[in-house]
Amino acid sequence: MIIRGYIRVSSVDQNPQRQEQALKEMGADIVYIDKMSGGTRQRPQLAQMLDDLQPGDEVLIKELSRFSRSTVDTFDLVEEIRAKGASLKSLAEPWLDTRDDSPQSQFLLTVFSALSELERGMIRQRQKEGIAIAKKEGKYKGRPPKLTTNNPRVRVALEEYAKGERSVREIAQLYSISRSSLYRLAKEEEITR
């Protein structure tokens, strides 16, 4: 049996060290760390951990809200873990041990998953309100405009692209434009090589 710890922090700036230390102190043999929102299921380390699971393994998390922010995702993940013959256990929620399949345990899992989802919704709402206030005060600029063909640097890069003398990678590096932007702009301008 391997104890596989899983950690998620919301941003690259957050430090997962405290969570990692707590999981290792509780016996985690391996710790998987994702630095991204819990609102998305597309987390590379979570996927890796699920792939690595073997029958009898235990997934150890610090708390449910660090594992998933959606009730549906929580249940899907728990079912995937169970299907592999493994179990899920939380340090912050001692009642959460999926080896216990009682109605009370299922009820608590549902309630706490719903609370995580509610918390995520409230965070989004506060964020929207903050952005609206900042816009009214002229402080919110939003996403910077994407590159357009009106930009002289882009025009020259597209000319280089059309000539076909340099690789796309070289042109992108030379003019500080991503390759995907260069391809997109060339397509918009119907420039082929």
Tab-separated table of N, CA and C in Angstrom, residues 16-17 21-22 30 36 42 50 59 75 78-79 83 85 98 113-114 128-129 154 160 163 165 170 178 193:
chain	number	residue	atom	x	y	z
A	16	PRO	N	3.003	25.559	-1.341
A	16	PRO	CA	2.369	24.318	-0.885
A	16	PRO	C	3.133	23.620	0.243
A	17	GLN	N	4.205	24.233	0.721
A	17	GLN	CA	5.110	23.579	1.665
A	17	GLN	C	4.419	23.110	2.951
A	21	GLN	N	4.237	19.248	4.068
A	21	GLN	CA	4.809	18.799	5.337
A	21	GLN	C	3.769	18.029	6.158
A	22	ALA	N	2.541	18.561	6.215
A	22	ALA	CA	1.474	17.899	6.978
A	22	ALA	C	1.179	16.509	6.412
A	30	ILE	N	4.374	9.608	-1.446
A	30	ILE	CA	4.535	10.434	-2.647
A	30	ILE	C	3.546	11.583	-2.530
A	36	MET	N	-2.982	25.437	-9.412
A	36	MET	CA	-4.037	25.956	-10.280
A	36	MET	C	-5.375	25.890	-9.565
A	42	GLN	N	-9.038	19.591	-15.044
A	42	GLN	CA	-7.854	19.382	-15.875
A	42	GLN	C	-6.602	19.777	-15.096
A	50	LEU	N	-4.075	9.795	-10.208
A	50	LEU	CA	-5.143	8.836	-10.492
A	50	LEU	C	-4.631	7.690	-11.369
A	59	VAL	N	-5.329	7.795	-0.916
A	59	VAL	CA	-5.106	9.182	-1.321
A	59	VAL	C	-5.337	10.027	-0.080
A	75	PHE	N	-17.620	13.798	-6.270
A	75	PHE	CA	-18.185	12.447	-6.357
A	75	PHE	C	-17.534	11.646	-7.478
A	78	VAL	N	-14.078	10.599	-6.203
A	78	VAL	CA	-14.206	9.545	-5.188
A	78	VAL	C	-14.527	8.211	-5.865
A	79	GLU	N	-15.435	8.233	-6.832
A	79	GLU	CA	-15.789	6.995	-7.537
A	79	GLU	C	-14.604	6.443	-8.323
A	83	ALA	N	-13.002	2.888	-7.672
A	83	ALA	CA	-12.963	1.925	-8.779
A	83	ALA	C	-11.576	1.302	-8.930
A	85	GLY	N	-9.788	0.552	-6.434
A	85	GLY	CA	-9.534	-0.216	-5.219
A	85	GLY	C	-8.766	0.566	-4.174
A	98	THR	N	-13.149	7.147	2.680
A	98	THR	CA	-14.073	6.469	1.757
A	98	THR	C	-14.133	4.962	1.950
A	113	SER	N	-18.896	18.974	0.166
A	113	SER	CA	-18.616	19.267	-1.246
A	113	SER	C	-19.447	20.457	-1.708
A	114	ALA	N	-20.711	20.477	-1.301
A	114	ALA	CA	-21.590	21.597	-1.665
A	114	ALA	C	-21.087	22.892	-1.045
A	128	LYS	N	-16.091	39.486	-9.285
A	128	LYS	CA	-16.857	40.261	-10.266
A	128	LYS	C	-17.209	41.637	-9.718
A	129	GLU	N	-17.629	41.679	-8.454
A	129	GLU	CA	-17.981	42.964	-7.836
A	129	GLU	C	-16.759	43.872	-7.762
A	154	VAL	N	4.453	43.367	-36.038
A	154	VAL	CA	3.695	42.237	-36.580
A	154	VAL	C	3.762	42.241	-38.101
A	160	GLU	N	8.316	38.518	-43.133
A	160	GLU	CA	9.344	37.471	-43.000
A	160	GLU	C	8.718	36.083	-43.175
A	163	LYS	N	7.995	35.337	-46.824
A	163	LYS	CA	9.207	35.033	-47.593
A	163	LYS	C	9.593	33.560	-47.451
A	165	GLU	N	12.002	32.354	-45.659
A	165	GLU	CA	13.447	32.162	-45.540
A	165	GLU	C	13.870	31.745	-44.131
A	170	GLU	N	12.216	30.999	-35.466
A	170	GLU	CA	13.167	32.116	-35.557
A	170	GLU	C	12.439	33.457	-35.644
A	178	SER	N	4.597	35.118	-30.095
A	178	SER	CA	4.488	33.668	-29.928
A	178	SER	C	4.213	33.022	-31.286
A	193	ARG	N	2.743	29.859	-46.789
A	193	ARG	CA	4.170	29.653	-47.083
A	193	ARG	C	4.326	28.709	-48.240
